[in-house]
PDB file of C-alpha atoms and ligand atoms in Angstrom:
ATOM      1  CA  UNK A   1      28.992 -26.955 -20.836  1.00  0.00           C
ATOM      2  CA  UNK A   2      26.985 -29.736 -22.388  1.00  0.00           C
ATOM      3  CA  UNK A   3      24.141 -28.136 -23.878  1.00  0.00           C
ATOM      4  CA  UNK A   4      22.499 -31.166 -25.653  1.00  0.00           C
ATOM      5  CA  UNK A   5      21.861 -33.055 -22.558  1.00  0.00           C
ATOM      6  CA  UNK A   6      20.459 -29.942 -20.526  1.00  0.00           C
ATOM      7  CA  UNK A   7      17.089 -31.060 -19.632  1.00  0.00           C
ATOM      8  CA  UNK A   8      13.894 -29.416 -21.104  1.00  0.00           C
ATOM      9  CA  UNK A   9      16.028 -27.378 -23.149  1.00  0.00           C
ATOM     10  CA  UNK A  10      16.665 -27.853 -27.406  1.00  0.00           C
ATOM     11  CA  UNK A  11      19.400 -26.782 -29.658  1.00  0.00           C
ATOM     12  CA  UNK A  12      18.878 -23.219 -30.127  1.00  0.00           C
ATOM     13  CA  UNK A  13      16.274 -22.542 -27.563  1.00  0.00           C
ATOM     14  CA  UNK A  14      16.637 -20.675 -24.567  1.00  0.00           C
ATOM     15  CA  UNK A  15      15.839 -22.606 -21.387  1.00  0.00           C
ATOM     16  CA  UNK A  16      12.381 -22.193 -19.820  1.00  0.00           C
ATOM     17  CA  UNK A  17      12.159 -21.149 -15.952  1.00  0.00           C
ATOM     18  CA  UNK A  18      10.012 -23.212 -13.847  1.00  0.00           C
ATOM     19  CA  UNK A  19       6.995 -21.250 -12.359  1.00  0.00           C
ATOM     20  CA  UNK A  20       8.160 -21.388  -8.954  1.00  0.00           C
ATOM     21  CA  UNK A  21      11.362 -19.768  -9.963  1.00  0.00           C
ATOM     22  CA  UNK A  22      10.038 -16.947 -11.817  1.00  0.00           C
ATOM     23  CA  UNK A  23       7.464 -16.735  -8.428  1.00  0.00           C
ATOM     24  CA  UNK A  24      10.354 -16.376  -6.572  1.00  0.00           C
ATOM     25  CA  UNK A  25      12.221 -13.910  -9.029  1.00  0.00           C
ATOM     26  CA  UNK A  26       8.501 -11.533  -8.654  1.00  0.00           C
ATOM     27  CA  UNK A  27       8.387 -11.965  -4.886  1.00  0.00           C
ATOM     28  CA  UNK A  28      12.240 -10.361  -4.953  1.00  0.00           C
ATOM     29  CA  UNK A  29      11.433  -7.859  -7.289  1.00  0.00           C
ATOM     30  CA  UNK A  30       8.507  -6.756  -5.504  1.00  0.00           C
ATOM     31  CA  UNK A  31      10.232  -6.689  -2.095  1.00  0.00           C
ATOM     32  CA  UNK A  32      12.691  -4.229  -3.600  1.00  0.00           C
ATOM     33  CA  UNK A  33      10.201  -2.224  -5.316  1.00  0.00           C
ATOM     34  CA  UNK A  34       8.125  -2.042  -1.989  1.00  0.00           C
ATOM     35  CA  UNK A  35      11.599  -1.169   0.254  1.00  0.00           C
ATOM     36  CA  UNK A  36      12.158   1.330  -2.621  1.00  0.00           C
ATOM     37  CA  UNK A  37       8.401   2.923  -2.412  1.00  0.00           C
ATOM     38  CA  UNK A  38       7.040   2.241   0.834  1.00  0.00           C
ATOM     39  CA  UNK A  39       6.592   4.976   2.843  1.00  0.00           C
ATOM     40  CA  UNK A  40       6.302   4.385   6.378  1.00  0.00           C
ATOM     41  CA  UNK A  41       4.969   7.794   7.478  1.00  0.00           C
ATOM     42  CA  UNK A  42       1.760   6.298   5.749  1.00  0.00           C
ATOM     43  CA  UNK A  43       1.422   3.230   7.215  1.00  0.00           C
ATOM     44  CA  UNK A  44      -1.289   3.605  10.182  1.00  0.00           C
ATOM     45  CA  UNK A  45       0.444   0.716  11.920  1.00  0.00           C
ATOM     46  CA  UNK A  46       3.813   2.145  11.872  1.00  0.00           C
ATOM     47  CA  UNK A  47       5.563   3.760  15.014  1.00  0.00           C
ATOM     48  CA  UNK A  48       9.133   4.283  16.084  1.00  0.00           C
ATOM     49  CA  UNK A  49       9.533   4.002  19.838  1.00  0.00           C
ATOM     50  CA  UNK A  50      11.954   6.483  22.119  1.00  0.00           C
ATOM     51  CA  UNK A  51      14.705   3.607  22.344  1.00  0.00           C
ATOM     52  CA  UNK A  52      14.928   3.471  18.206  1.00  0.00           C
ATOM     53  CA  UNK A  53      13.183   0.523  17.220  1.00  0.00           C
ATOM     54  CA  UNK A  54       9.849   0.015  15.259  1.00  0.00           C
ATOM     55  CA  UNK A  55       7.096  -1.985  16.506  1.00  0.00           C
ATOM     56  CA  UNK A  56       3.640  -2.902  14.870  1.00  0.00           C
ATOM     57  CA  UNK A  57       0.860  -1.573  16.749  1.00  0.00           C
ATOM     58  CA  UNK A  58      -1.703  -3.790  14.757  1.00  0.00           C
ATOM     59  CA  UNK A  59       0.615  -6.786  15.792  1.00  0.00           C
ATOM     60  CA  UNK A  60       2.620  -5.331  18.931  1.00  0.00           C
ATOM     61  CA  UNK A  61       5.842  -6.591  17.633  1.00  0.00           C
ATOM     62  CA  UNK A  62       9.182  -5.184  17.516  1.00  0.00           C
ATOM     63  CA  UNK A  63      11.360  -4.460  15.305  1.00  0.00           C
ATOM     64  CA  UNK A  64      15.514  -3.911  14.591  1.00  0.00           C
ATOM     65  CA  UNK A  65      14.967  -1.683  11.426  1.00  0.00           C
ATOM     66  CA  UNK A  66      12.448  -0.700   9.083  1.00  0.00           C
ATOM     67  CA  UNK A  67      13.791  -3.170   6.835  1.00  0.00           C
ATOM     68  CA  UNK A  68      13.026  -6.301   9.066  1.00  0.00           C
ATOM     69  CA  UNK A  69       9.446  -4.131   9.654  1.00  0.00           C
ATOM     70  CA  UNK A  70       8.540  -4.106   6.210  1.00  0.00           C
ATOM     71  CA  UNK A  71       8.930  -7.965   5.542  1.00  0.00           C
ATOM     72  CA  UNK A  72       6.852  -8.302   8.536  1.00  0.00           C
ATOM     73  CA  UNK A  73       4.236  -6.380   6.989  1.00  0.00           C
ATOM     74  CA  UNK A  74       4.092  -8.866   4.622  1.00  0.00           C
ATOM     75  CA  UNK A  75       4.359 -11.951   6.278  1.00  0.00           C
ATOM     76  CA  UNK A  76       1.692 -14.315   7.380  1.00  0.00           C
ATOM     77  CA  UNK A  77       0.759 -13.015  10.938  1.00  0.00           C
ATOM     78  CA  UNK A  78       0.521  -9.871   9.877  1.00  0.00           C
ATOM     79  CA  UNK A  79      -1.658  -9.997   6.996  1.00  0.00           C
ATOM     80  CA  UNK A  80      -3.977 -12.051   8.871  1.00  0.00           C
ATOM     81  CA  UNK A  81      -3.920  -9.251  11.533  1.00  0.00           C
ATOM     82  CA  UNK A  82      -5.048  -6.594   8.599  1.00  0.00           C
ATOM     83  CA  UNK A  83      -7.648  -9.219   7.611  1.00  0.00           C
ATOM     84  CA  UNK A  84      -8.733 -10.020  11.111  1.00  0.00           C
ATOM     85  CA  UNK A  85      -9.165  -6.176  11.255  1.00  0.00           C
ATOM     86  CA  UNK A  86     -10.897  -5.582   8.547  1.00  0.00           C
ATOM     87  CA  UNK A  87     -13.594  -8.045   9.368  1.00  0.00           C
ATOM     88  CA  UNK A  88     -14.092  -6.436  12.705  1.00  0.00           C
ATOM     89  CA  UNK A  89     -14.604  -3.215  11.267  1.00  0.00           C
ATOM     90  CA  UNK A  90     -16.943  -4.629   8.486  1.00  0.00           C
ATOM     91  CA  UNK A  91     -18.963  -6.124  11.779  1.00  0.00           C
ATOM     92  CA  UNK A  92     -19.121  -2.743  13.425  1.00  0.00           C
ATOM     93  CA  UNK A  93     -21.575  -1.379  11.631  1.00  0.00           C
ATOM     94  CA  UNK A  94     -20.508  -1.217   7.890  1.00  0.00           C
ATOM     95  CA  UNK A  95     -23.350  -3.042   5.908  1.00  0.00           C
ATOM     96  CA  UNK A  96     -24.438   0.323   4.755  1.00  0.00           C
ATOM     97  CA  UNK A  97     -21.181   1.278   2.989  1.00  0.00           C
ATOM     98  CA  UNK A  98     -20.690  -2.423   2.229  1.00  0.00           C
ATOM     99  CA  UNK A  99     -23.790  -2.503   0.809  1.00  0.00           C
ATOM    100  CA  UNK A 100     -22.922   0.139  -1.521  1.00  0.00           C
ATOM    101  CA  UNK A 101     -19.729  -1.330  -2.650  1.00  0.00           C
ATOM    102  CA  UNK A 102     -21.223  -4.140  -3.687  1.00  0.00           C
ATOM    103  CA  UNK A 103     -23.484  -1.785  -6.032  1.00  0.00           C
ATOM    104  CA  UNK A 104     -20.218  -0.383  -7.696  1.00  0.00           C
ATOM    105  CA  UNK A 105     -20.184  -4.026  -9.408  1.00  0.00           C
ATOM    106  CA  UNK A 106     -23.808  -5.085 -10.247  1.00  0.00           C
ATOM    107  CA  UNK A 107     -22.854  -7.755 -12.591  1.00  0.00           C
ATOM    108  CA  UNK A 108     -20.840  -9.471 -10.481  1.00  0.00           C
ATOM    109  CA  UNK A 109     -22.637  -8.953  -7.160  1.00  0.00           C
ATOM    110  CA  UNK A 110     -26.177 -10.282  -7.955  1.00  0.00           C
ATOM    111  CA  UNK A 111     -25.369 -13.843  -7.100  1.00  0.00           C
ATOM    112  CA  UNK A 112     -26.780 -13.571  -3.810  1.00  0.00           C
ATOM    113  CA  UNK A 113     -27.110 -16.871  -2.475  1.00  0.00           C
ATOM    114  CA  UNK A 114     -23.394 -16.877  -2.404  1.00  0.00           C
ATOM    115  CA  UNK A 115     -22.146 -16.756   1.464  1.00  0.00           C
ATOM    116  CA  UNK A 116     -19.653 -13.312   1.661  1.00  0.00           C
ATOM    117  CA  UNK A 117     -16.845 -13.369   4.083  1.00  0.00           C
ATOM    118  CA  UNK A 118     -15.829  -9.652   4.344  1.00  0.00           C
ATOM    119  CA  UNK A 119     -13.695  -7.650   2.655  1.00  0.00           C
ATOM    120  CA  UNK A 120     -10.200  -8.426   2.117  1.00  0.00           C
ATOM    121  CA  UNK A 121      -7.342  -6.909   3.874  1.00  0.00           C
ATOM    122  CA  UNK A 122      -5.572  -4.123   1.458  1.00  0.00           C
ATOM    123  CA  UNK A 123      -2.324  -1.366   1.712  1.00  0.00           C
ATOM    124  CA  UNK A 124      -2.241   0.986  -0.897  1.00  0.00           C
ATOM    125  CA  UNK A 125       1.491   2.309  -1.424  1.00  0.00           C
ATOM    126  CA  UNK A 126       2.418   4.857  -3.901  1.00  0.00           C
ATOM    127  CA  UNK A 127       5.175   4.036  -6.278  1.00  0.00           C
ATOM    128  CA  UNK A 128       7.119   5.938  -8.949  1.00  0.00           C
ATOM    129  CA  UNK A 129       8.851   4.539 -12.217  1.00  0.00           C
ATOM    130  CA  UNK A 130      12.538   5.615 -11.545  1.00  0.00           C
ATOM    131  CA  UNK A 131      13.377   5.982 -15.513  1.00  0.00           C
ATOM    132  CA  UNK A 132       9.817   7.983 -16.696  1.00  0.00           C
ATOM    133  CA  UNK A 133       9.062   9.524 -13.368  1.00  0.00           C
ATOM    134  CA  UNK A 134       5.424   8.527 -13.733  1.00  0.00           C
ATOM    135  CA  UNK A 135       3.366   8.304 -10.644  1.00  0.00           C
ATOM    136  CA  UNK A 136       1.020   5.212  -9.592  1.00  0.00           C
ATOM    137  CA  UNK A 137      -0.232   2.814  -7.107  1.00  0.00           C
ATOM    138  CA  UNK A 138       0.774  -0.703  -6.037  1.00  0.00           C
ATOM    139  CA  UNK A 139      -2.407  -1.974  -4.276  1.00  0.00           C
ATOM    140  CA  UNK A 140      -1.804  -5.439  -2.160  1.00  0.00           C
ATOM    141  CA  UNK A 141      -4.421  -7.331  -1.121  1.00  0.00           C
ATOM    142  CA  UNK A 142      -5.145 -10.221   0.899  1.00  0.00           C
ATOM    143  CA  UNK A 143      -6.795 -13.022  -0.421  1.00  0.00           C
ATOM    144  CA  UNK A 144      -6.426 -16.026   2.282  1.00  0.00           C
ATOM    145  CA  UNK A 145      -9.407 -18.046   1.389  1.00  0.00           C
ATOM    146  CA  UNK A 146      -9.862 -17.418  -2.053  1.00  0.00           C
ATOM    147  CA  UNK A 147     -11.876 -19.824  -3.901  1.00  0.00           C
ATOM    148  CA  UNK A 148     -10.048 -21.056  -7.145  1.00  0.00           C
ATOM    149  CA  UNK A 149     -10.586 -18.090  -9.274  1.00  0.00           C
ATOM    150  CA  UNK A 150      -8.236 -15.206  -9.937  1.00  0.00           C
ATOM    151  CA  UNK A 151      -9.926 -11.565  -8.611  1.00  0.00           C
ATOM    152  CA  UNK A 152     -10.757  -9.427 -11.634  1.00  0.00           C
ATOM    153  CA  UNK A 153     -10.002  -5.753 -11.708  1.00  0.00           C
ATOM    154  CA  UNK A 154     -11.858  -3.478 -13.231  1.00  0.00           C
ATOM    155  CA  UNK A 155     -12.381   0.552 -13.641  1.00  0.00           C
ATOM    156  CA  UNK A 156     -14.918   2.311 -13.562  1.00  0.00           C
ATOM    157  CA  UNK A 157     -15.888   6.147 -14.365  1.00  0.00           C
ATOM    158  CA  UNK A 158     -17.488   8.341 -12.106  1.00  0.00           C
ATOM    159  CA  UNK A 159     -20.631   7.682 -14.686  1.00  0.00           C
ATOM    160  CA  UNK A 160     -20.799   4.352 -14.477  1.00  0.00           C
ATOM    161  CA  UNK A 161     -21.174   4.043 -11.001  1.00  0.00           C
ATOM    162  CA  UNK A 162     -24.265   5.267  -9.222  1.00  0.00           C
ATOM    163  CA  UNK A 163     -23.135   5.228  -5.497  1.00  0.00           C
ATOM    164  CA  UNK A 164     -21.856   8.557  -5.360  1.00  0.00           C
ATOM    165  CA  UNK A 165     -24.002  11.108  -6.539  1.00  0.00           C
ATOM    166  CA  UNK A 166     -23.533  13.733  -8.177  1.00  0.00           C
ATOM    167  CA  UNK A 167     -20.970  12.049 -10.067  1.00  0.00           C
ATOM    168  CA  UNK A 168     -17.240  13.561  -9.738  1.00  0.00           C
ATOM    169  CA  UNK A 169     -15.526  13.605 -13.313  1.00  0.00           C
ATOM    170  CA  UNK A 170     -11.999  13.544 -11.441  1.00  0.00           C
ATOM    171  CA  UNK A 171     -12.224  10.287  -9.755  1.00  0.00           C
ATOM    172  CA  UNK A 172     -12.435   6.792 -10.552  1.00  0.00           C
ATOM    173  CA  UNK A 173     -12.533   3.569  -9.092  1.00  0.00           C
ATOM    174  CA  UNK A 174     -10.568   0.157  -8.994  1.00  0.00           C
ATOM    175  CA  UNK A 175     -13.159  -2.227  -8.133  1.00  0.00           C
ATOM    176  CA  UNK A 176     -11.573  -6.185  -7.076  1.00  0.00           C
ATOM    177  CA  UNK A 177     -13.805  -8.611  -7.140  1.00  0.00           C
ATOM    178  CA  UNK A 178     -12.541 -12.242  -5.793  1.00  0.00           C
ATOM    179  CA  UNK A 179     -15.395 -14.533  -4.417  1.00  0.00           C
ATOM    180  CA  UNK A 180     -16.235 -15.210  -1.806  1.00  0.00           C
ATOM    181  CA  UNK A 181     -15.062 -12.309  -0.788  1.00  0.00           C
ATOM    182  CA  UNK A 182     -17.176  -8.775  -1.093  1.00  0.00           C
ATOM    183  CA  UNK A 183     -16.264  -6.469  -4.037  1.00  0.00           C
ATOM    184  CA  UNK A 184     -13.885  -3.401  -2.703  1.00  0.00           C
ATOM    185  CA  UNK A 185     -13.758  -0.233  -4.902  1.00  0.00           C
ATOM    186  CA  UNK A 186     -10.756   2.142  -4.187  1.00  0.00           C
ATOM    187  CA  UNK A 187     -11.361   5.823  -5.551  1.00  0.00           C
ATOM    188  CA  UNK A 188      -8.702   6.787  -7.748  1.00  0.00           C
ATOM    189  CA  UNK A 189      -7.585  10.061  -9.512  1.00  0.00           C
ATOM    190  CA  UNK A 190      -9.190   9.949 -12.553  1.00  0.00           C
ATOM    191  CA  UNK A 191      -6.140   9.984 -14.577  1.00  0.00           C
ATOM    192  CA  UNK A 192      -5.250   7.809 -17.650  1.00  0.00           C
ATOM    193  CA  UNK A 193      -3.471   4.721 -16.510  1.00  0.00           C
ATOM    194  CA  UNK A 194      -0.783   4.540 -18.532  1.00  0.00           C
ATOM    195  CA  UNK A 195      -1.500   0.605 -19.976  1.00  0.00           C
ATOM    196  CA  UNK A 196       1.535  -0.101 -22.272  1.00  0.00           C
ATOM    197  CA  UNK A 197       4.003   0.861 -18.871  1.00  0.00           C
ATOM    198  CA  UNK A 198       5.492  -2.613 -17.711  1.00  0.00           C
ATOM    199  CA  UNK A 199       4.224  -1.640 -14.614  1.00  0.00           C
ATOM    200  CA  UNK A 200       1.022  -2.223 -14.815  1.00  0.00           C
ATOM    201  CA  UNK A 201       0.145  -5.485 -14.115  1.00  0.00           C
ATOM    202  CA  UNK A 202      -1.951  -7.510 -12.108  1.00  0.00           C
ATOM    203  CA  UNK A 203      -0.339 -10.703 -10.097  1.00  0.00           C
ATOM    204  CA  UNK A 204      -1.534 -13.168  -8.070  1.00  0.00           C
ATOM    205  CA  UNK A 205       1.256 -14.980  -5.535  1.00  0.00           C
ATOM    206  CA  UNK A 206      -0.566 -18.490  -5.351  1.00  0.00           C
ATOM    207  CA  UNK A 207       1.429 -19.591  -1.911  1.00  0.00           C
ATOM    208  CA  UNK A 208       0.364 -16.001  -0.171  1.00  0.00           C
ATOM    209  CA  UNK A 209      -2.967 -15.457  -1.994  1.00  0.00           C
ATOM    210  CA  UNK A 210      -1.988 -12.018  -1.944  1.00  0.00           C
ATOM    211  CA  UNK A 211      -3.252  -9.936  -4.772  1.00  0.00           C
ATOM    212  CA  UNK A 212      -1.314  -7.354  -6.079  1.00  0.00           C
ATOM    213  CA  UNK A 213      -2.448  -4.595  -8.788  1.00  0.00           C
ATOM    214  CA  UNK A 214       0.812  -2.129  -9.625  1.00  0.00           C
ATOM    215  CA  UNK A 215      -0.445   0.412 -12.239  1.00  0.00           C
ATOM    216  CA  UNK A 216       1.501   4.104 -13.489  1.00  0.00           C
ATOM    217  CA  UNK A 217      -0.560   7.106 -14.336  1.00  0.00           C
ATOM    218  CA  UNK A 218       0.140   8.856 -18.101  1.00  0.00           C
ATOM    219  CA  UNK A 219       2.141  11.597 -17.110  1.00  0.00           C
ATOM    220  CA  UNK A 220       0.602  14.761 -19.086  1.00  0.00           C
ATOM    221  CA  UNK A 221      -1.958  15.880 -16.511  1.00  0.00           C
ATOM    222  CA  UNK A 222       1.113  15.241 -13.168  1.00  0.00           C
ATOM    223  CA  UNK A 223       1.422  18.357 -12.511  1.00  0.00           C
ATOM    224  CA  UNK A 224      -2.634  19.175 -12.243  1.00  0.00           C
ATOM    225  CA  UNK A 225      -3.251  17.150  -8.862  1.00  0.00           C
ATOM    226  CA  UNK A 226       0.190  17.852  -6.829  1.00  0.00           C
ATOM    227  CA  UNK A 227      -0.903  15.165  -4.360  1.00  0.00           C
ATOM    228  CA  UNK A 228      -2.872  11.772  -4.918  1.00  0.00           C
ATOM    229  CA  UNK A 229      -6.062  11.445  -3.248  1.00  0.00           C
ATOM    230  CA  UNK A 230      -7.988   8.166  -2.562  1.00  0.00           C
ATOM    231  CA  UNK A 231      -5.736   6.067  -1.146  1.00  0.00           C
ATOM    232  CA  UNK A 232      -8.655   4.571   0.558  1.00  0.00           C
ATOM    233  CA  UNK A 233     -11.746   3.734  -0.616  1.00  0.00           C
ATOM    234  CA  UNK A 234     -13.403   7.042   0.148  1.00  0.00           C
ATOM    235  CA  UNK A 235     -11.503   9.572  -1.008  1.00  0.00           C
ATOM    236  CA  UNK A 236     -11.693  13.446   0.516  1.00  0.00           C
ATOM    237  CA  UNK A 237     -15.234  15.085   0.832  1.00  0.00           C
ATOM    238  CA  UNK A 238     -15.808  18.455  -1.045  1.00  0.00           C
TER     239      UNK A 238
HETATM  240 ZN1  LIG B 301       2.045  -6.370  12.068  1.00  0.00          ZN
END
């Protein structure tokens, strides 16, 4: 192998993949993690019929096996589907609960004369790190007409926020902001997220403007909250 002539690449130095390869390498490792953690029992859209195949009862398609299901669920028509939906539902009747969504994230909400769109389409999947065992969330969201920027993440204690009074001390929330989209909050255990995991990351796939925000709980406290709650943005009543 001629090494000198390899383009882009010096004596000595390793070569340096192009951004849409390493795209492509995330894309693949994300469809494996979300084959590996999906599960289907969750997803509201989900049914398998009496003759064995799956269909999509957001989209009304069918399909082989679960397999071809799941890459539908992340392919264009769908998404747009789960954003289509979620604009409906923001138009029947939401602005109340909207409204207080948007008070999760003064700082960035205040802006007012900006025009809001709705609320971006979202699935919330629980994954587990096969070597530690630790527990977490991959949250994908849909971003179609995002303007430029990069949606920031940010957490928030049950203090900090003053939509939900009396404060709970074991929840907290992920809020996403992305103009010109409205801010979402999703209520999480209130759990240390375990920040030095490789897992948690935030990603944005520029071709699919989907969003995604994979993140592992610290593992000490597991065993306290069997289940994990707020997989949507309200979480259970008391
Ligand atoms: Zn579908």
């Amino acid at each position: 192998m001629d090494y000198q002539n390899r383009a882009g690449s010096k004596f000595g130095g390793g070569g340096v993949a192009s951004s849409s390869a390493t795209n492509a390498d995330r894309r693949e490792r994300l469809r494996k993690l979300a084959l590996e953690t999906i599960d289907l029992d969750k997803d509201p859209y989900f049914f398998k019929n009496h003759v064995g195949s799956f269909e999509c009862k957001l989209c009304l398609t069918v399909h082989q096996n679960d397999g071809s299901y799941l890459a539908h669920t992340q392919g264009r028509k769908h998404q747009t589907n789960l954003a289509r939906r979620a604009a409906k539902e923001e138009k029947e009747g939401k602005a109340r609960e909207a409204q207080t969504q948007g008070a999760l994230m003064p700082g960035v909400q205040v802006r007012r004369n900006l025009i809001k769109i709705g609320r971006p389409g979202y699935k919330v999947t629980k994954i587990r790190d096969p070597q530690t065992r630790q527990n977490g969330l991959l949250f994908q969201l849909n971003f179609p007409d995002l303007h430029g920027t990069k949606p920031r993440i940010r957490f928030m204690n049950a203090f900090e926020q003053h939509v939900e009074e009396p404060p709970d001390k074991d929840y907290q929330y992920l809020v996403v902001a992305a103009e010109p989209y409205e801010s979402i909050a999703f209520k999480i255990q209130s759990r240390e997220i375990d920040r030095a995991n490789p897992n948690y990351y935030t990603w944005l796939d520029e071709d699919s403007k989907e969003f995604y925000i994979s993140l592992l709980f610290k593992t000490e406290r597991d065993e306290r909250y069997g289940n994990v709650p707020g997989l949507a943005p309200s979480g259970p009543r008391r």
